[in-house]
mmCIF file of C-alpha atoms and ligand atoms in Angstrom:
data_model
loop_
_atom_site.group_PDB
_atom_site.id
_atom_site.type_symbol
_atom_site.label_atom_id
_atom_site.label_comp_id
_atom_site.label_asym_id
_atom_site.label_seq_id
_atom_site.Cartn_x
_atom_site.Cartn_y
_atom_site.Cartn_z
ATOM 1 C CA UNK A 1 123.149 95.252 79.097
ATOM 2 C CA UNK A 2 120.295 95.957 76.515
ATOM 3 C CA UNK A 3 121.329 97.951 73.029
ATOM 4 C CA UNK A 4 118.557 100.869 73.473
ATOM 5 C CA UNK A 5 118.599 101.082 69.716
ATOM 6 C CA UNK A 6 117.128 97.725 68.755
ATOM 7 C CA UNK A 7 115.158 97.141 72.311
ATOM 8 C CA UNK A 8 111.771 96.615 72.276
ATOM 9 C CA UNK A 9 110.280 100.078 74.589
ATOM 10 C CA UNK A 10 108.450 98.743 77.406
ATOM 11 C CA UNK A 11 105.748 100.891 79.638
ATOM 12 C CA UNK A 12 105.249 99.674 82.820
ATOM 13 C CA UNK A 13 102.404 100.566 84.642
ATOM 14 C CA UNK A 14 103.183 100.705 88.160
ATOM 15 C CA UNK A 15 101.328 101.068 91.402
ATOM 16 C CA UNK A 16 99.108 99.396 93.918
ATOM 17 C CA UNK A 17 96.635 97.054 92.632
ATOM 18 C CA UNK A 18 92.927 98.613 92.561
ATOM 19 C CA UNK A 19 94.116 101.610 91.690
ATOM 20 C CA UNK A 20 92.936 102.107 87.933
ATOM 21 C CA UNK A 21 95.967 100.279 86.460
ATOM 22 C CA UNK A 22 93.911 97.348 83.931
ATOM 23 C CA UNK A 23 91.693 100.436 82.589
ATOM 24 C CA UNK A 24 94.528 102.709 81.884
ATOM 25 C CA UNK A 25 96.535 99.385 79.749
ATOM 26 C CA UNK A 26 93.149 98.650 78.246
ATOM 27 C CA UNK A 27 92.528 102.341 76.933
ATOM 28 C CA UNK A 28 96.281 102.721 76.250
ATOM 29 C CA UNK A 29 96.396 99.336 74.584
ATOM 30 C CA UNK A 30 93.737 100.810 71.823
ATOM 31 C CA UNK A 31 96.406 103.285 70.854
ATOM 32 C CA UNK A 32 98.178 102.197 67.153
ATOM 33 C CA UNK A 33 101.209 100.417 67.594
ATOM 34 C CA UNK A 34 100.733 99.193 71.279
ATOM 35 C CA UNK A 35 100.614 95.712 72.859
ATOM 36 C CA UNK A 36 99.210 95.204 76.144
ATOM 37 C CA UNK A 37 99.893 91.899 77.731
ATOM 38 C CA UNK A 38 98.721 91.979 80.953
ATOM 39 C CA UNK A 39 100.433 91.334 84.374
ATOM 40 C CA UNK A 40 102.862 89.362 82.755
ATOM 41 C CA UNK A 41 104.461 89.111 86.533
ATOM 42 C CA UNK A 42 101.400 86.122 87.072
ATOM 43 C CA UNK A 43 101.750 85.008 83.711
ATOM 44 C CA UNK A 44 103.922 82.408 85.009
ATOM 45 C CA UNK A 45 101.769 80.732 87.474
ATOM 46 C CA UNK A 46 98.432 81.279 86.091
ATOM 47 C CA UNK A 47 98.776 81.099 82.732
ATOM 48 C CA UNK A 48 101.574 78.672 81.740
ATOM 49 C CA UNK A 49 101.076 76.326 85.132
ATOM 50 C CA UNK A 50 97.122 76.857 85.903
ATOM 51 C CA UNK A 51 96.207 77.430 82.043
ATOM 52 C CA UNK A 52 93.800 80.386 83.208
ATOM 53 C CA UNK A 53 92.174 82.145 80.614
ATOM 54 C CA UNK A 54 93.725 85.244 78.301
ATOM 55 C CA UNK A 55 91.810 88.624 78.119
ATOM 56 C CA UNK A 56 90.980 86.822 74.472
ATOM 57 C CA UNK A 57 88.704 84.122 76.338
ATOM 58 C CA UNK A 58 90.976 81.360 75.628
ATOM 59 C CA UNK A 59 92.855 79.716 77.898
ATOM 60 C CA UNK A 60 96.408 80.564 78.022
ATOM 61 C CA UNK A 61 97.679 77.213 76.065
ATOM 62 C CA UNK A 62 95.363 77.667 73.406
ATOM 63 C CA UNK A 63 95.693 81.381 72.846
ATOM 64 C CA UNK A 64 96.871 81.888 69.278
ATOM 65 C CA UNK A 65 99.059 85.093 70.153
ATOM 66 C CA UNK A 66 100.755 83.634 73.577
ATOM 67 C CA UNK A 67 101.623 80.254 71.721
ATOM 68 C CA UNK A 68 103.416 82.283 69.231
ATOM 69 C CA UNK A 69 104.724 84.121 72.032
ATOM 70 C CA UNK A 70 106.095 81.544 73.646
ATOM 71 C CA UNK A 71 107.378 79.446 70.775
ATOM 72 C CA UNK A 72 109.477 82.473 69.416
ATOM 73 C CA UNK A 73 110.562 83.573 72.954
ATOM 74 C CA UNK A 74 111.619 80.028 74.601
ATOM 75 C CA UNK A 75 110.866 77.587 71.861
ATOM 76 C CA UNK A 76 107.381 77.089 73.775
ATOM 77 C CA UNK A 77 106.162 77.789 77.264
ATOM 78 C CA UNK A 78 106.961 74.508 79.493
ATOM 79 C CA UNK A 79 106.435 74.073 83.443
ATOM 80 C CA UNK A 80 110.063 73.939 84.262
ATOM 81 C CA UNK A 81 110.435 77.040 82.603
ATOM 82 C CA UNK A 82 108.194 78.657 84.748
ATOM 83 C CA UNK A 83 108.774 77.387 87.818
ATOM 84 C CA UNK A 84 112.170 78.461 87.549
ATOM 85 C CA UNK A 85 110.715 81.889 87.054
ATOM 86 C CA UNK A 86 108.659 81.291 89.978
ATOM 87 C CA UNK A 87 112.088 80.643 92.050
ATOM 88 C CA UNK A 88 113.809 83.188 90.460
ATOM 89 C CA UNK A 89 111.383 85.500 91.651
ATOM 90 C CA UNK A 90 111.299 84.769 95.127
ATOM 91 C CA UNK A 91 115.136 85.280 94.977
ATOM 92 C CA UNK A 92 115.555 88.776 93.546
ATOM 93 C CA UNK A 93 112.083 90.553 92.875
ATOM 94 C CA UNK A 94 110.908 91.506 96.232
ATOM 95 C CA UNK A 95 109.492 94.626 97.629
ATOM 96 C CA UNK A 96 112.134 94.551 100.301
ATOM 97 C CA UNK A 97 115.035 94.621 97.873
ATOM 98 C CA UNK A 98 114.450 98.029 95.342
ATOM 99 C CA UNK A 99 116.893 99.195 97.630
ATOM 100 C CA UNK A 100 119.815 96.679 96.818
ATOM 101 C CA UNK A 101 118.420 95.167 93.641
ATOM 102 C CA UNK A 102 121.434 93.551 92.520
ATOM 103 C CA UNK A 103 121.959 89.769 92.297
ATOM 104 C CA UNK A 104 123.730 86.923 90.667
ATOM 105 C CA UNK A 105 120.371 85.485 89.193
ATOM 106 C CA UNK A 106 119.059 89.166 88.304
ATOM 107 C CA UNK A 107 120.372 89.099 84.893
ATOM 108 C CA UNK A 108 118.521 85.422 83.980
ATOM 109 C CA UNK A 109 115.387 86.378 85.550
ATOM 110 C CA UNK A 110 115.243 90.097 83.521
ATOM 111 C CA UNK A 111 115.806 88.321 80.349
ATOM 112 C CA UNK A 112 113.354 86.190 80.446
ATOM 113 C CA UNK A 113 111.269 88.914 80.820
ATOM 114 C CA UNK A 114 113.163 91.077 77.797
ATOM 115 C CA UNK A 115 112.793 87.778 75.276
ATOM 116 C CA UNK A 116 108.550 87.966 76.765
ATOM 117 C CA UNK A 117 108.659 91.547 75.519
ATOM 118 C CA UNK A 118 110.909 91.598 72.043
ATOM 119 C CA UNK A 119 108.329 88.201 70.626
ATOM 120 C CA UNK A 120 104.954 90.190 72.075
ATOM 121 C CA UNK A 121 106.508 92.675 69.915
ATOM 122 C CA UNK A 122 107.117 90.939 67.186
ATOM 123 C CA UNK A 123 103.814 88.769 67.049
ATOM 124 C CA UNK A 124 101.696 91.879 67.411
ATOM 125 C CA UNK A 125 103.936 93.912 65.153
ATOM 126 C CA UNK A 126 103.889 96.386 67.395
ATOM 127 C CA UNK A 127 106.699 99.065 68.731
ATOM 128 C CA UNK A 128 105.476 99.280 72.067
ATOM 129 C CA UNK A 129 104.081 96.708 74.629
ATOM 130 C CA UNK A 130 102.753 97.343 78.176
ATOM 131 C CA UNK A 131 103.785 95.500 81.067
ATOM 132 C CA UNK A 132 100.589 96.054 84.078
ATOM 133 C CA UNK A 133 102.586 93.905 86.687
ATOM 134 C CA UNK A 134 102.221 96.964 88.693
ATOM 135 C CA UNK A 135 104.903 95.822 91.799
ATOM 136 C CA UNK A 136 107.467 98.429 91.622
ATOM 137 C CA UNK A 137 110.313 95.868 92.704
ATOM 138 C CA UNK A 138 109.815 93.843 89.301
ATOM 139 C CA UNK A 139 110.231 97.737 87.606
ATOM 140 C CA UNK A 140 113.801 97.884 89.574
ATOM 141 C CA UNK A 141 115.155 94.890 88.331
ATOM 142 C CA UNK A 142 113.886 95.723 84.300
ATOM 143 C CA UNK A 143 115.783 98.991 85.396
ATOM 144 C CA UNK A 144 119.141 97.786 86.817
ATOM 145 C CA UNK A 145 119.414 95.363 83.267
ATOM 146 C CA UNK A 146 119.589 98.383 80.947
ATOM 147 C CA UNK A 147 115.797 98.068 79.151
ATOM 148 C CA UNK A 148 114.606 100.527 77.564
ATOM 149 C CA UNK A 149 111.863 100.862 80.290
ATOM 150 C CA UNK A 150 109.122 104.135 81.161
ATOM 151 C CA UNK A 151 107.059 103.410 83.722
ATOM 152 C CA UNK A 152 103.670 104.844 84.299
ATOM 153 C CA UNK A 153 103.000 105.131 87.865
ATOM 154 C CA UNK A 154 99.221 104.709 88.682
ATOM 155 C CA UNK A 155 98.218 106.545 92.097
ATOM 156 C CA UNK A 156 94.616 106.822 93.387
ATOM 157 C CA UNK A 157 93.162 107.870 96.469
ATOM 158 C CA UNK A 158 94.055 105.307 98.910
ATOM 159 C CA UNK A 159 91.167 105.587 100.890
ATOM 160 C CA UNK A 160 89.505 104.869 97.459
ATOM 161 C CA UNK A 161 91.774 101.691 97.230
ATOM 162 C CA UNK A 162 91.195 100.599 100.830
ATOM 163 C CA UNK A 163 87.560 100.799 99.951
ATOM 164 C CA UNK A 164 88.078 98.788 96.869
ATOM 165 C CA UNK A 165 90.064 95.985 98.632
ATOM 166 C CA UNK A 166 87.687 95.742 101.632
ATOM 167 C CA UNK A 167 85.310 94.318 99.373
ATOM 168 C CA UNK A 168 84.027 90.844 98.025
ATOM 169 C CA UNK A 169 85.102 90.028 94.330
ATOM 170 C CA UNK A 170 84.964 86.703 92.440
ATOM 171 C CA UNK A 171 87.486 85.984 89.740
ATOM 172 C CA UNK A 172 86.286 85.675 86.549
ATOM 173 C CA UNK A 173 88.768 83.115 85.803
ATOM 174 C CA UNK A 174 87.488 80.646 88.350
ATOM 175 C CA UNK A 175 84.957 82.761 90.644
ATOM 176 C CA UNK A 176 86.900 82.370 94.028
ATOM 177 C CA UNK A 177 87.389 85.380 95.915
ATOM 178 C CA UNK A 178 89.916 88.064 94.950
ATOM 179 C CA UNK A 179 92.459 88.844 97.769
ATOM 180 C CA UNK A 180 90.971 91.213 100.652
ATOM 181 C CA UNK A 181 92.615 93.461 102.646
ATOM 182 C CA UNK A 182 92.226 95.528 105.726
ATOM 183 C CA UNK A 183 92.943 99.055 105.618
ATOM 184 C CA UNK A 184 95.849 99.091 107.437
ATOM 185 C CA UNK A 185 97.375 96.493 105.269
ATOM 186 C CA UNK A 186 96.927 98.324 102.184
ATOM 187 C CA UNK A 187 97.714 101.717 103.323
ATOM 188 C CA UNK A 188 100.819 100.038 104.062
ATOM 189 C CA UNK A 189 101.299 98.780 100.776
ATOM 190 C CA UNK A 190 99.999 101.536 98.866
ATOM 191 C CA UNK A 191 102.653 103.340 100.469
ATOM 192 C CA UNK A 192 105.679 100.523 99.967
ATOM 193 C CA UNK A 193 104.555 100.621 96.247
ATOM 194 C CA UNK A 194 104.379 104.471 95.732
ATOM 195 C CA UNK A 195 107.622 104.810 97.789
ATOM 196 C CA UNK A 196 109.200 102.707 95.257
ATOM 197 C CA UNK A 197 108.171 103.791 92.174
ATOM 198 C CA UNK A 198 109.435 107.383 93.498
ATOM 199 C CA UNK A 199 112.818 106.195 93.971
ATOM 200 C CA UNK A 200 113.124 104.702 90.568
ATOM 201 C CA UNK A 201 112.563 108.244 89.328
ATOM 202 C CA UNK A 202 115.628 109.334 91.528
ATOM 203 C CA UNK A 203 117.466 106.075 90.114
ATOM 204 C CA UNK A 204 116.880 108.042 86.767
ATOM 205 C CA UNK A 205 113.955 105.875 85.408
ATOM 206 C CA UNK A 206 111.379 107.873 83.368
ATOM 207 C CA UNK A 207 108.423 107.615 85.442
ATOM 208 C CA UNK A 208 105.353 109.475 84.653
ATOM 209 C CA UNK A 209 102.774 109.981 86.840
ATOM 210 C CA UNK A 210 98.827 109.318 86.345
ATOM 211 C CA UNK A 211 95.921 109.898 88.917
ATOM 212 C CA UNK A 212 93.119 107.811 88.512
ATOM 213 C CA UNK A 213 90.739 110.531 89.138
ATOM 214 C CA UNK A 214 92.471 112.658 86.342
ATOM 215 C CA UNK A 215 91.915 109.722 83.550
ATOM 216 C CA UNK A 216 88.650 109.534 84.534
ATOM 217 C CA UNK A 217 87.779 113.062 84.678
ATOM 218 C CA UNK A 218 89.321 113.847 81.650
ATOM 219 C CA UNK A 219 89.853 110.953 79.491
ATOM 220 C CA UNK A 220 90.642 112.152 76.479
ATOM 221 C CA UNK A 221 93.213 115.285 77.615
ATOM 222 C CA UNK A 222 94.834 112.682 80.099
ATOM 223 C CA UNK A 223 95.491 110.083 77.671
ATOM 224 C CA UNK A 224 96.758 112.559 74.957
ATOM 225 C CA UNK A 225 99.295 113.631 77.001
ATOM 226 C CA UNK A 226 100.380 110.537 77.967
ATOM 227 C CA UNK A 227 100.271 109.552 74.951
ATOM 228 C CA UNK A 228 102.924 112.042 74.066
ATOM 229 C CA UNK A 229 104.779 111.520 76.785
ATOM 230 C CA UNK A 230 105.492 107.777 75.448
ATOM 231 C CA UNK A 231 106.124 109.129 72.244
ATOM 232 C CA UNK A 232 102.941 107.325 70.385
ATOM 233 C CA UNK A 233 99.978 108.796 67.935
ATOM 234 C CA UNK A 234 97.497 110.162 69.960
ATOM 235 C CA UNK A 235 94.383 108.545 67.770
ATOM 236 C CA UNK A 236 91.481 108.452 70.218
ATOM 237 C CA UNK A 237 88.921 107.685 68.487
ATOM 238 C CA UNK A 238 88.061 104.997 70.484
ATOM 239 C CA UNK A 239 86.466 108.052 72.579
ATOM 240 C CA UNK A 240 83.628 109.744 72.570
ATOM 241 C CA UNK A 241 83.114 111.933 75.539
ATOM 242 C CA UNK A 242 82.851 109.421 78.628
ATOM 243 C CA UNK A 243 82.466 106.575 76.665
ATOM 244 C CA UNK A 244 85.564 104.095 75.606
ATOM 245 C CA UNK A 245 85.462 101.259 73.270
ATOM 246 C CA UNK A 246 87.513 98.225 74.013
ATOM 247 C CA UNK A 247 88.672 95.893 71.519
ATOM 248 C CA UNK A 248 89.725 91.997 72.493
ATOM 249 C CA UNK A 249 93.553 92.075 74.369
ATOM 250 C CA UNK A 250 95.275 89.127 74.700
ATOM 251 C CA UNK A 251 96.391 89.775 78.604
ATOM 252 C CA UNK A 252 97.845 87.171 80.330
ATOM 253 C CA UNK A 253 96.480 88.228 83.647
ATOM 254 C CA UNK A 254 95.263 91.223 85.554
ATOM 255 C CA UNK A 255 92.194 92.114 87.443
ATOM 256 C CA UNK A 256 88.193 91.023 85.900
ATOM 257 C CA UNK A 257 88.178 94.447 83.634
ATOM 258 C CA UNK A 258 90.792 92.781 81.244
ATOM 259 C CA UNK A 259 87.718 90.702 79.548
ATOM 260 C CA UNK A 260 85.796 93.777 78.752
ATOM 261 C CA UNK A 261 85.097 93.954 75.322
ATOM 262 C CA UNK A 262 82.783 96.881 73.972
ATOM 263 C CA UNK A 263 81.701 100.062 75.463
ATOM 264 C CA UNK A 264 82.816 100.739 78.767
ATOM 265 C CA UNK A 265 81.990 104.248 80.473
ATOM 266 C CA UNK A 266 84.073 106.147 82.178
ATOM 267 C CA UNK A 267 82.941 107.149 85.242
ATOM 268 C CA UNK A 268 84.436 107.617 89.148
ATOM 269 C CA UNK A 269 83.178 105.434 91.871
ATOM 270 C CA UNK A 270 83.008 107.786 94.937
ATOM 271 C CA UNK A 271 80.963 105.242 97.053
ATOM 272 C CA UNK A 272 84.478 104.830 98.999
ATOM 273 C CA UNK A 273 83.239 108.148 100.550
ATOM 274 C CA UNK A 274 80.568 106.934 102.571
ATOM 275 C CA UNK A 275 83.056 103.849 104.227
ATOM 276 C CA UNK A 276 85.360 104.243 106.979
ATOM 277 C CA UNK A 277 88.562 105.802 105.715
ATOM 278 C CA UNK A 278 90.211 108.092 108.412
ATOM 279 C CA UNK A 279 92.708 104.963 109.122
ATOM 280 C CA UNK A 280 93.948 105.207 106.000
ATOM 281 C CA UNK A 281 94.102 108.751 105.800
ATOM 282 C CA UNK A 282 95.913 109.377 108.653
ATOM 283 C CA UNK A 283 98.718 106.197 107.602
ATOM 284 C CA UNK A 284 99.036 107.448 104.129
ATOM 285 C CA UNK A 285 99.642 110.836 104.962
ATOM 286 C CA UNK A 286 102.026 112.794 104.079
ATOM 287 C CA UNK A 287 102.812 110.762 100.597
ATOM 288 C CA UNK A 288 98.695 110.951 99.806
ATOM 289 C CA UNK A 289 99.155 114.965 100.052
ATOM 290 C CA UNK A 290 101.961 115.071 97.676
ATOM 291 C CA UNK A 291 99.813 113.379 94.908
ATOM 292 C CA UNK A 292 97.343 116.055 95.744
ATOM 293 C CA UNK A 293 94.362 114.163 97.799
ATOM 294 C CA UNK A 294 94.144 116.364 100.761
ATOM 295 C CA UNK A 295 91.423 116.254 104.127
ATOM 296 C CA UNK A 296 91.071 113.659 106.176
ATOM 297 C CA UNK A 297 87.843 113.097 106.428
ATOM 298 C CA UNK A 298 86.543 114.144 102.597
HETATM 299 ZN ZN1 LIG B 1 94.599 85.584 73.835
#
């Protein structure tokens, strides 16, 4: 088990993909004292196997911080290191499993993770670094291993998800298509995820809720008292009104945001609202009307 007193604190933000998770690490990550390192879940595959690119521009090998990372953490990043990981995974961080998380390889596979954490930490010189991996079954196993651990669970309206995940995206990283989904696949999964983050909560987790729509509605109030909540200085400069600006983060992977560097405005895409969405609606309900989106059809 982890010593809480000498731990690095880790926020995990949790929750379906598309749902608002890069921008809140990104606005989060401006906040003094805070590292934000991306979905460090992929930063196995794509960054130490494919060499993909950091949020920094560089590709993962070359980037500065993540070599440091790695060389304090592991004594360098090699393959066989991560596709161990990549076994490991399969084995005991699965969606299916939050329920019975427990497994002989669970303690090698969290503290991998923990010495990814403690030398971001240290190399940033920071007392806080966010985890985006967003898949609530990698929270349960950082959970069951003692770490000091608040996770930040990202909801947004899942017909407002479905929307986003009907649609054509290139990666940045290599311009193929991002994943696309149906919308009864990812009403199903936006449920599986949200389910999951609610029992860690029972499981005595701090989880603290965010709505997408909130943060964007009210940036500044939102993020102050989250902020709060994780126990760091609320200094938000870095926003004026509507408008955020983003320094360089050295994520290891996430969605296209994390290379946004500059002004970025903060503003609600409602065009979900003229797509079809009462299939999702009608699946997601009754979890979507506990997080407050209500109707059907609006
Ligand atoms: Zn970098």
């Amino acid at each position: 088990m982890i010593d809480p007193s000498t731990a690095t604190r880790v926020v995990f933000l949790g929750g379906l993909g598309r749902s608002g998770s890069t921008l809140l690490e990104r606005l989060l990550g401006e906040l003094p004292g805070v590292a934000p390192l991306g979905e460090v879940a992929h930063l196995w595959a794509r960054g130490v196997l494919a060499g993909e690119p950091c949020g920094c521009g560089e590709p993962f090998p070359d980037c500065p911080f993540w070599r440091k990372v790695g060389e304090r953490a592991f004594g360098g990043w090699t393959g066989s290191l991560a596709e161990r990981m990549l076994t490991l995974r399969q084995r005991v961080d699965r969606t299916r499993r939050v329920l019975r998380i427990d497994h002989p390889d669970l303690a090698e596979y969290v503290q991998a993770y923990r010495r990814v954490y403690d030398a971001a930490a240290e190399v940033a010189d920071a007392r806080l670094v966010i985890d985006s991996s967003k898949h609530a079954s990698l929270a349960h196993c950082l959970a069951a291993d003692g770490s000091d651990l608040h996770v930040v669970q990202v909801v947004r309206d899942p017909r407002a998800v479905a929307h986003s995940w009907r649609r054509t995206v290139a990666r940045p990283e290599d311009g193929r298509p991002m994943a696309r989904w149906g919308s009864g696949r990812t009403a199903l999964h936006w449920t599986a995820q949200n389910l999951a983050l609610d029992l860690l909560a029972r499981r005595g987790v701090q989880v603290t809720r965010v709505r997408y729509e909130d943060l964007l509605a009210a940036p500044r109030d939102t993020l102050a008292s989250l902020a709060e909540r994780l126990g760091l200085r609320t200094e938000l400069s870095f926003i004026t009104g509507t408008t955020a600006h983003l320094t360089t983060a050295h994520t290891a992977s996430g969605n296209p945001m994390r290379f946004t560097v500059g002004r970025v405005e903060l503003a609600l895409d409602d065009t979900w609202r003229s797509g079809p969405r009462r299939l999702v609606a009608a699946l997601t309900w009754p979890l979507r009307a506990r997080y407050g989106y209500r109707g059907i059809a609006v």
